[in-house]
Coordinates of N, CA, C and O and ligand atoms in Angstrom, one line a residue:
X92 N -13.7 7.9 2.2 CA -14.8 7.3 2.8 C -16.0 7.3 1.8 O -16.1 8.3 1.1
X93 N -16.8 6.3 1.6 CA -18.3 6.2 0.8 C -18.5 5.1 0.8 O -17.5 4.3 1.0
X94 N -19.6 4.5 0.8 CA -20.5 3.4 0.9 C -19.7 2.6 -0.5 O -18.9 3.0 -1.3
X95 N -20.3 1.3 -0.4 CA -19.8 0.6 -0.8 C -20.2 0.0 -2.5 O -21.2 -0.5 -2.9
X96 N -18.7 0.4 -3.7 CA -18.7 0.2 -4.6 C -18.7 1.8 -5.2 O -18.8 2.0 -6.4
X97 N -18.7 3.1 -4.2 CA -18.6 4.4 -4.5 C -17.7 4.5 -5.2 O -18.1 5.2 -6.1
X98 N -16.7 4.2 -5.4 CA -15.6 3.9 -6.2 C -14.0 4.5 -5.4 O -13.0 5.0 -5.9
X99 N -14.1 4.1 -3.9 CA -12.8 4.7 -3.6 C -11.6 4.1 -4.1 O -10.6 4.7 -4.5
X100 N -11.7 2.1 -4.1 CA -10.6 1.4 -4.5 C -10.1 2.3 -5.9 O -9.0 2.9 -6.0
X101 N -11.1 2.2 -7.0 CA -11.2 3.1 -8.1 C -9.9 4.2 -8.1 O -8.7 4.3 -8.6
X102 N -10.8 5.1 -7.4 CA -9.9 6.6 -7.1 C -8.1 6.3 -6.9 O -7.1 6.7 -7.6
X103 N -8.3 5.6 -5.7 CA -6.9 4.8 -5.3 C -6.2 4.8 -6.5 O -5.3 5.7 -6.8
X104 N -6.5 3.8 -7.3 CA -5.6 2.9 -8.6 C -5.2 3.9 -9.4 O -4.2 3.9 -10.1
X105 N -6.5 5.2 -9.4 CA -6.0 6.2 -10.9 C -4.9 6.8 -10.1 O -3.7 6.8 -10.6
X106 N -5.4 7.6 -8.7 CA -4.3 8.7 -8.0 C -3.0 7.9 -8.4 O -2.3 8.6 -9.2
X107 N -2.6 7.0 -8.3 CA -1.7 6.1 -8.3 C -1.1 5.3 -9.4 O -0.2 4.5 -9.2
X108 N -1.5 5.6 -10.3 CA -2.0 5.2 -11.2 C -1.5 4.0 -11.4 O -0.8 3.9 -12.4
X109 N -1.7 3.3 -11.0 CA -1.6 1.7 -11.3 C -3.2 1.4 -12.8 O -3.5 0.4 -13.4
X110 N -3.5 2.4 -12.7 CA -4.5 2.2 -14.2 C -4.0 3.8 -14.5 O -3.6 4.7 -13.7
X111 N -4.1 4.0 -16.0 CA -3.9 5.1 -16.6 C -5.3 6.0 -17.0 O -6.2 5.5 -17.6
X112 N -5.4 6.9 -16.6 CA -6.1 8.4 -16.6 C -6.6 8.0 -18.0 O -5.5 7.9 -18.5
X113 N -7.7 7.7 -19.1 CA -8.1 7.8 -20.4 C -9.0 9.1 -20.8 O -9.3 9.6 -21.9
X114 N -9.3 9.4 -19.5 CA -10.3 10.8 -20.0 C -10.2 11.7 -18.8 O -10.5 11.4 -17.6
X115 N -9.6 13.1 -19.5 CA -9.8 13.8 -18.3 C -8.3 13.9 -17.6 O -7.3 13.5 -18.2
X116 N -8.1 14.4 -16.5 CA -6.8 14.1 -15.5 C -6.5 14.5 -14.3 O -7.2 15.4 -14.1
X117 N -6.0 14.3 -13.6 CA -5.5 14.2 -12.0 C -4.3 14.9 -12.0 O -3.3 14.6 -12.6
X118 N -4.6 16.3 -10.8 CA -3.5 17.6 -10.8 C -3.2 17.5 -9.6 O -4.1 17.6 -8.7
X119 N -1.8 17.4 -9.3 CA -1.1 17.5 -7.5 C -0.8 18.4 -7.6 O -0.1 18.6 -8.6
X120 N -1.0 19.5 -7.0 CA -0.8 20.8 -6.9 C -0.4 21.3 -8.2 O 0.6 21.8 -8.6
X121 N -1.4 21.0 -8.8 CA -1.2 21.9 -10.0 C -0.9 21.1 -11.4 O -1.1 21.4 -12.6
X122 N -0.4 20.1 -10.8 CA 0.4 19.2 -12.6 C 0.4 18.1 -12.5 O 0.5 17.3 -11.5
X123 N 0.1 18.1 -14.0 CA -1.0 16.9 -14.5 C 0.5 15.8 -13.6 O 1.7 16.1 -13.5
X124 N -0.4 14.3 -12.9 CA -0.1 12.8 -12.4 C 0.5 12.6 -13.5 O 1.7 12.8 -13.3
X125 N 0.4 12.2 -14.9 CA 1.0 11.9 -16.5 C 3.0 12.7 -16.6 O 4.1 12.5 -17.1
X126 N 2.3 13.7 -16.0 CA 3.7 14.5 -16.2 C 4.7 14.0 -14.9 O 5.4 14.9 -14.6
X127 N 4.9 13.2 -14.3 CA 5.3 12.9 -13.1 C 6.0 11.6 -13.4 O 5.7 11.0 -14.4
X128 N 6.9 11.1 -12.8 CA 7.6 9.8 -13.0 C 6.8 9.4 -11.7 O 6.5 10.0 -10.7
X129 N 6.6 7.4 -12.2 CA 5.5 7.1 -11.4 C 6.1 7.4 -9.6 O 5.5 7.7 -8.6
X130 N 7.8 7.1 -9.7 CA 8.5 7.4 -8.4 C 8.2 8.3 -7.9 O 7.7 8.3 -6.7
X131 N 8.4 9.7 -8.7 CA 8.1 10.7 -7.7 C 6.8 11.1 -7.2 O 6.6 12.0 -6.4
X132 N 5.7 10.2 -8.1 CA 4.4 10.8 -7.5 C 4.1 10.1 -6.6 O 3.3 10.5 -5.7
X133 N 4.6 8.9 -6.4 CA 4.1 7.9 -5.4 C 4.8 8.5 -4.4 O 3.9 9.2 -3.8
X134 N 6.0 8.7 -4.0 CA 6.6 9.4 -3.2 C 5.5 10.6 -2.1 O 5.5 11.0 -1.0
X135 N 4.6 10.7 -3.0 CA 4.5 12.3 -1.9 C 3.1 11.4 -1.3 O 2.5 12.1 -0.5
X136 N 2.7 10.2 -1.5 CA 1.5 9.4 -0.8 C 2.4 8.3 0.1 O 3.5 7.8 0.1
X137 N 1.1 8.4 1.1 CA 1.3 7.1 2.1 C 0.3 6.2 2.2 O -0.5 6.4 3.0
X138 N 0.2 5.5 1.7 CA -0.8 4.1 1.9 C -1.3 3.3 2.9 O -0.5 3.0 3.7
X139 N -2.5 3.0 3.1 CA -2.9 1.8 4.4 C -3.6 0.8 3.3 O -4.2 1.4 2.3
X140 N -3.6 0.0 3.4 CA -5.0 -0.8 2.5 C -5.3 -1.8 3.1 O -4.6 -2.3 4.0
X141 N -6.4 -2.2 2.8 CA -6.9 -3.9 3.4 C -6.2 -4.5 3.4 O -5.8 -5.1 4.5
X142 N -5.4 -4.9 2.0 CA -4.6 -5.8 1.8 C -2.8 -5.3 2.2 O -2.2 -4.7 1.3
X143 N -2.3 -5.6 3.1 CA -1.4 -5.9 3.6 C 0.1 -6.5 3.0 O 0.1 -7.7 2.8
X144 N 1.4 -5.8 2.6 CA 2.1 -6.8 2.7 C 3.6 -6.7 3.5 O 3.7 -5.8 4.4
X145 N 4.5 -7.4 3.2 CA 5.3 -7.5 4.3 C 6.3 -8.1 3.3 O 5.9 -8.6 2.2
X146 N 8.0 -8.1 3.7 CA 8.8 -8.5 2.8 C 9.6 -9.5 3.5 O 9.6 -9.3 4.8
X147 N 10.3 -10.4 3.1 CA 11.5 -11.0 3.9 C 12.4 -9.9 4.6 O 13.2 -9.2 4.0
X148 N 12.4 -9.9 5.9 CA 13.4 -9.1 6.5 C 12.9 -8.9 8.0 O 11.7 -9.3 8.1
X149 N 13.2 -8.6 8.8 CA 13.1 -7.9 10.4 C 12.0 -7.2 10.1 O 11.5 -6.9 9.1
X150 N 11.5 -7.1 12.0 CA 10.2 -6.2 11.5 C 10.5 -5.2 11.7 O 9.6 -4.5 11.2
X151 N 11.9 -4.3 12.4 CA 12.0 -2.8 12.5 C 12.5 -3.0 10.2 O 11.8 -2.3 9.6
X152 N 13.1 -3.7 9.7 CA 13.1 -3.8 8.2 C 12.0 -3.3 7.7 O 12.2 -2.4 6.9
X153 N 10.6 -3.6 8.0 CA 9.7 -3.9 7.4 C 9.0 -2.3 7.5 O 8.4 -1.6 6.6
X154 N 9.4 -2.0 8.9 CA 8.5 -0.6 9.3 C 9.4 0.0 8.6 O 8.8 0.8 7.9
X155 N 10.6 0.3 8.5 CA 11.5 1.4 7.7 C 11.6 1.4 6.2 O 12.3 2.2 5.6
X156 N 10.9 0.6 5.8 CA 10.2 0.4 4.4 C 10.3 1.8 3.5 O 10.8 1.9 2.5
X157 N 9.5 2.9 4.3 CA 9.2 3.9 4.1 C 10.5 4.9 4.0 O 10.6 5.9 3.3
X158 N 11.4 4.5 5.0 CA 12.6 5.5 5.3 C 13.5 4.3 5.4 O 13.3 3.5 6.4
X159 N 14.6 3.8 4.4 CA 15.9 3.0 4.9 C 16.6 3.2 5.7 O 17.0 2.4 6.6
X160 N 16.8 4.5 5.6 CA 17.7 5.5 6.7 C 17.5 5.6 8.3 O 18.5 6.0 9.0
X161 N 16.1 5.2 8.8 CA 15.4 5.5 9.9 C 16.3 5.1 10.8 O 16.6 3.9 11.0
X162 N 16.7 6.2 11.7 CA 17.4 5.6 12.9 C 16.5 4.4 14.0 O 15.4 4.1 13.5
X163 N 16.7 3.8 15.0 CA 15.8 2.6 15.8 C 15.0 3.5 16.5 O 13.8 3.3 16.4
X164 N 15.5 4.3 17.1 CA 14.4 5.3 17.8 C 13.4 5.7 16.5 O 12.2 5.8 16.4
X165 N 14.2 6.0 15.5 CA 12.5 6.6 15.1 C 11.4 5.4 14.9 O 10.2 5.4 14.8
X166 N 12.2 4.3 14.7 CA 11.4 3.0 14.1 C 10.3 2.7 15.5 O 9.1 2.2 15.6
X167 N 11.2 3.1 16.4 CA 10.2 2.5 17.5 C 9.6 3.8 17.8 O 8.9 3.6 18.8
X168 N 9.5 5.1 17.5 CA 8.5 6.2 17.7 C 7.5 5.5 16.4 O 6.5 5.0 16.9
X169 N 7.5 5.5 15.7 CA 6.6 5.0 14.3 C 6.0 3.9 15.4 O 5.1 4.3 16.1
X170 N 6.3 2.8 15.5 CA 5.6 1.7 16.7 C 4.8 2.1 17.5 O 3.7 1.6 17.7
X171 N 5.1 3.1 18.2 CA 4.3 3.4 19.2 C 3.2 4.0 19.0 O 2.2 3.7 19.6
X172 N 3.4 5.0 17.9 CA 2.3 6.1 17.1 C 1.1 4.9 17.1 O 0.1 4.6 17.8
X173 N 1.7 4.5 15.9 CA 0.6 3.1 15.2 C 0.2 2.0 16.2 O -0.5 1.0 15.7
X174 N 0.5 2.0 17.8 CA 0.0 1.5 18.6 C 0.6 -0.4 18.7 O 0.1 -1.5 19.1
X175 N 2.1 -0.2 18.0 CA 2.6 -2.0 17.0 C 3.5 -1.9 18.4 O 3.4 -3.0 19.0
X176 N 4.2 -1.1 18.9 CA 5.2 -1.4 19.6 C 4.9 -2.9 20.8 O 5.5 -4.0 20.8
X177 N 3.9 -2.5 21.6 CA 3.3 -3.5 22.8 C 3.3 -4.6 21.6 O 4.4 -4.2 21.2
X178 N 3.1 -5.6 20.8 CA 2.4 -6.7 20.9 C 4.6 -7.3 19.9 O 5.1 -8.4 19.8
X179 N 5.0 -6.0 19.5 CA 6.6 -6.3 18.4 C 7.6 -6.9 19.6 O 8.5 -7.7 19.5
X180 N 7.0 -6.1 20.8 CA 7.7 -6.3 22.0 C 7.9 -7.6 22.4 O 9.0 -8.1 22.8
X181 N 6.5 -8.4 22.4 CA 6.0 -10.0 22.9 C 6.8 -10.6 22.2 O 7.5 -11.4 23.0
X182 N 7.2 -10.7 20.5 CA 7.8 -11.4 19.5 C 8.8 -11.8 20.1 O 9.4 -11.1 20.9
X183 N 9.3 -13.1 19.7 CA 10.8 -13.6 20.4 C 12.0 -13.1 19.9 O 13.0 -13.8 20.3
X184 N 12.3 -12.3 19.1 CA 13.3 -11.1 18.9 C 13.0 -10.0 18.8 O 13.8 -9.4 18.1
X185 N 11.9 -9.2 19.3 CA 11.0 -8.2 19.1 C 11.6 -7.9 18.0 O 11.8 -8.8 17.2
X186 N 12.1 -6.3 17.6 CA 12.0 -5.3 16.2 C 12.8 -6.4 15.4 O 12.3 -6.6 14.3
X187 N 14.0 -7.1 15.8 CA 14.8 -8.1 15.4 C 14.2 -9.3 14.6 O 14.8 -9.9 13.7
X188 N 13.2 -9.6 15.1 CA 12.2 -10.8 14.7 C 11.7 -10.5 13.2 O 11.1 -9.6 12.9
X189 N 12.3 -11.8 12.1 CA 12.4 -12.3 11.0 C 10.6 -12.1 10.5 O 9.8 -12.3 11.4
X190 N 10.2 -11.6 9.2 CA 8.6 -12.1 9.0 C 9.3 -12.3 7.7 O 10.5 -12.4 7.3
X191 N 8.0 -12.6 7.1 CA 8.2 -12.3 5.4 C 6.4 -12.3 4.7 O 5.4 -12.6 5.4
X192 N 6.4 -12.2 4.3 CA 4.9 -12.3 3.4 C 4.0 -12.8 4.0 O 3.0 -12.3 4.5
X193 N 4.7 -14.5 3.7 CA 3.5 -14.9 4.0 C 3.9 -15.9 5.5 O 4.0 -17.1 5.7
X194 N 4.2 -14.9 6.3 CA 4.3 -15.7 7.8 C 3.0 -15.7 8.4 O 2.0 -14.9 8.1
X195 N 3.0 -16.6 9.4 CA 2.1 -16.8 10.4 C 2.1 -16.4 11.3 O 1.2 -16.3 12.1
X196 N 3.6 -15.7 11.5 CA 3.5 -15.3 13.0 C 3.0 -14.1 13.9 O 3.4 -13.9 15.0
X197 N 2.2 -13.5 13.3 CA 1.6 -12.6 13.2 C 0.1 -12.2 12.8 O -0.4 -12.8 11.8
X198 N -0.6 -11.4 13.5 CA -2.1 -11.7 12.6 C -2.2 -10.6 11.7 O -1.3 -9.9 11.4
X199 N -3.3 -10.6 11.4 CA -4.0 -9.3 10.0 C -4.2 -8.3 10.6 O -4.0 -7.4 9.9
X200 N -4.4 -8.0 11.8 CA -4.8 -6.7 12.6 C -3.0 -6.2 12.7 O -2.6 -5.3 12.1
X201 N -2.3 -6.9 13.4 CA -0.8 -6.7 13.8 C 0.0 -6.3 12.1 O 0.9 -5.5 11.9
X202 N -0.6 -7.3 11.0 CA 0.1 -6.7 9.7 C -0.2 -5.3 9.5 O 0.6 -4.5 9.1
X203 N -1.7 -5.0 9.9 CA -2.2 -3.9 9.7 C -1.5 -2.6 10.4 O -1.4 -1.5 9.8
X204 N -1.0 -2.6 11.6 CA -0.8 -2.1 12.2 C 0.8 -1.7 12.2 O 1.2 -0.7 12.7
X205 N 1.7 -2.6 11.6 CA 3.1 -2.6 10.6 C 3.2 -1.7 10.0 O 4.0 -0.8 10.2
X206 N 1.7 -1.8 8.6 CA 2.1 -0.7 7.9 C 1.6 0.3 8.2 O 1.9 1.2 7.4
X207 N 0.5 0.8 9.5 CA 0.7 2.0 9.8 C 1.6 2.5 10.5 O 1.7 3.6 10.9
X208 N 2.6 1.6 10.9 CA 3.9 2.2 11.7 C 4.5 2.6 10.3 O 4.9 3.7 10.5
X209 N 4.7 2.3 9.2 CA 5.7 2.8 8.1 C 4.7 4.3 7.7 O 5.5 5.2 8.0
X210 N 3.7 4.8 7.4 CA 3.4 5.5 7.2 C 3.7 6.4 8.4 O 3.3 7.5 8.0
X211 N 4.1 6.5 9.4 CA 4.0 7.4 10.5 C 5.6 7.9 10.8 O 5.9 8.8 11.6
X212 N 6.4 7.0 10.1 CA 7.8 6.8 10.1 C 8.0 8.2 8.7 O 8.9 9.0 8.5
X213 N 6.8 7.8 8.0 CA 7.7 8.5 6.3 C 7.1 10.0 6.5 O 7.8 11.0 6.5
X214 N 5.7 10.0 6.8 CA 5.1 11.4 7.2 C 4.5 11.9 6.0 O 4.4 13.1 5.9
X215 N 4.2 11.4 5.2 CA 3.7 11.9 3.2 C 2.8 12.6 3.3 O 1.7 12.6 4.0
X216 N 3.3 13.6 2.5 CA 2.1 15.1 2.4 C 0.6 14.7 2.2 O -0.4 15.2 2.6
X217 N 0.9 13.2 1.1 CA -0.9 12.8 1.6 C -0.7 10.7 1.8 O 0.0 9.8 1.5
X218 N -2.0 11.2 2.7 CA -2.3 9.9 3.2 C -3.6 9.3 3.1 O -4.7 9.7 3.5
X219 N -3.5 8.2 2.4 CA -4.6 7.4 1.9 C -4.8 6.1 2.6 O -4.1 5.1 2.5
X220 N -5.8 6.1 3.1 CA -6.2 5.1 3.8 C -7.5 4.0 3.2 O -8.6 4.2 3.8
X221 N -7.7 3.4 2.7 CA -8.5 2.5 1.9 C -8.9 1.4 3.4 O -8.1 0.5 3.7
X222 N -10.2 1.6 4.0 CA -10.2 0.1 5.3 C -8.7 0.0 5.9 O -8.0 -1.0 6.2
X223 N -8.3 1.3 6.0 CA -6.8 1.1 6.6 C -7.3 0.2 8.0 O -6.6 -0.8 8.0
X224 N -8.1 0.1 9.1 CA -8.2 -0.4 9.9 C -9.1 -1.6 10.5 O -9.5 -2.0 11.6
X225 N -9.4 -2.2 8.7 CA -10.4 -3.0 9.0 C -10.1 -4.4 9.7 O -11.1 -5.2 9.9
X226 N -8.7 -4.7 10.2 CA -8.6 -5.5 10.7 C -8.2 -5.6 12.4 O -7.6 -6.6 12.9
X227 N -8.4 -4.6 12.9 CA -8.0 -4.2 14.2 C -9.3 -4.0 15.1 O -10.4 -3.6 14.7
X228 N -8.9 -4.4 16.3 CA -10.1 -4.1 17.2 C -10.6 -2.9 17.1 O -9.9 -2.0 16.5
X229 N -12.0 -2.7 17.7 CA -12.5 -1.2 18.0 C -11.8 -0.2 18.7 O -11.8 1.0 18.4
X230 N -10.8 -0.9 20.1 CA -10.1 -0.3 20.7 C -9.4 0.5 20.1 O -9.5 1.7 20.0
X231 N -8.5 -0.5 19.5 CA -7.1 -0.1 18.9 C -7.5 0.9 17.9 O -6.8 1.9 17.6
X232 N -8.7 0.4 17.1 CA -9.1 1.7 15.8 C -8.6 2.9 16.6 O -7.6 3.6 16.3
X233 N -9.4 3.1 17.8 CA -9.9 4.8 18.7 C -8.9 5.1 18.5 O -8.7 6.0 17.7
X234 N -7.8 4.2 19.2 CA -6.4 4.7 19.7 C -5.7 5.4 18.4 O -5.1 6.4 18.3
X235 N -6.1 4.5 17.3 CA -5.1 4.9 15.9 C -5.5 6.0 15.6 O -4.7 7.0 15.4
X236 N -6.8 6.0 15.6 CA -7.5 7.2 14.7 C -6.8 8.8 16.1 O -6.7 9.9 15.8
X237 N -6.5 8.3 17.3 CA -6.4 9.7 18.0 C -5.0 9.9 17.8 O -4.6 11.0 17.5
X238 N -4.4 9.2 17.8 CA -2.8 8.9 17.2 C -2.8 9.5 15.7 O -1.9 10.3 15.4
X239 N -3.7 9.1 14.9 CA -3.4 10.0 13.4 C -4.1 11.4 13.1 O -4.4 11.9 12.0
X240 N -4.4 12.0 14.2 CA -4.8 13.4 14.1 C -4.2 14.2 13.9 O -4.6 15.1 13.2
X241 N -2.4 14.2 14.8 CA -1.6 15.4 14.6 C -0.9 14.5 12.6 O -0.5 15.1 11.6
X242 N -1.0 13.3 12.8 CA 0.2 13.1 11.6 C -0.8 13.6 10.1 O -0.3 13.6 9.0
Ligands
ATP257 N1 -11.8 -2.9 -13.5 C1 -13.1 -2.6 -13.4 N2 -13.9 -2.7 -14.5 C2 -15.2 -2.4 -14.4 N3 -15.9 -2.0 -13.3 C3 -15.1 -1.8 -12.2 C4 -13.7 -2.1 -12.2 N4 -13.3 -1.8 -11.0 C5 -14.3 -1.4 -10.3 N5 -15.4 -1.4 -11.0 C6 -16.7 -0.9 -10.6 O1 -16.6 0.4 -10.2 C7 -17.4 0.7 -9.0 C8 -16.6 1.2 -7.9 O2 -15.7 0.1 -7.4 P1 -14.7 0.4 -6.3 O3 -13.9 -1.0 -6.0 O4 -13.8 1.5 -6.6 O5 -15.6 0.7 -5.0 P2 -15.2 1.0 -3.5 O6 -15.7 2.3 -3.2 O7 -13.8 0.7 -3.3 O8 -16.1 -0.1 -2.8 P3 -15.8 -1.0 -1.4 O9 -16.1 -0.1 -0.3 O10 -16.8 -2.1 -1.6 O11 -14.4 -1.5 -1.5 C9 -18.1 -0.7 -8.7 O12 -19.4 -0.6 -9.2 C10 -17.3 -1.7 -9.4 O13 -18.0 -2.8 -9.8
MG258 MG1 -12.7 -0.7 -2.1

């Protein structure tokens, strides 16, 4: 959280490093991000961001992103956490139902709400939320935010 241009996107990119550390460095429990293969450091994060994406495949596909392995029950406990299950349900093949990128069939709040079912599915020792919920009602924020208390 910080007002705007604080530099959280910033922070994001280095933790992550989609930009490289030039001065100074970033310690996960202890050891230096640099010493890390980018796999295993990304691994111990879970992501929300503004921006959204989604791949060719089903949407229980999409939510298991995080876990290939995920049995259906868990995919649909992940759904429910993130508050996705009710609207995955309406879809004309619910979990079954095809997206990809750049579909329509679906809005920005409900993409949003996808990828907080994959985060809730994988469970990552840390979770970064960047406007994880800037596209969801007020409701649904409450709901999420009381939903991500125990995770
Ligand atoms: N690649 C870059 N080169 C130069 N300056 C940058 C770059 N990326 C960000 N900045 C600057 O760094 C500051 C922090 O930006 P950042 O995007 O991290 O803010 P933020 O906290 O995510 O803001 P917001 O809430 O508006 O998303 C801003 O002043 C921005 O202009
Ligand atoms: Mg930002």
């Amino acid at each position: 959280m910080g007002s705007t241009g604080a530099g959280k996107t910033t922070l994001i990119n280095l933790l992550m490093r989609f930009y490289e550390v030039n001065g100074g460095s970033i310690l996960l429990d202890g050891r230096d991000t640099r010493s890390l293969s980018r796999a295993d450091l990304r691994s111990n994060f879970g992501m929300v961001l503004q921006d959204t994406w989604l791949f060719d495949g089903t949407v229980a596909e999409n939510i298991a992103y995080s876990k290939p392995d995920a049995a259906r029950e868990e995919i649909i406990a992940a759904a429910k956490a993130a508050r996705a299950d009710f609207f995955v349900r309406t879809m004309p093949h619910g979990y079954d139902t095809m997206l990809s990128n750049d579909t329509e069939n679906i809005s920005v709040g409900q993409r949003q709400l996808l990828t907080i079912a994959r985060v809730f599915l994988c469970n990552p020792a840390l979770l970064i939320l960047d406007e994880a919920t800037s596209s969801v009602d007020t409701r649904t924020e409450m709901e999420i935010g009381k939903a991500m208390r125990p995770l």
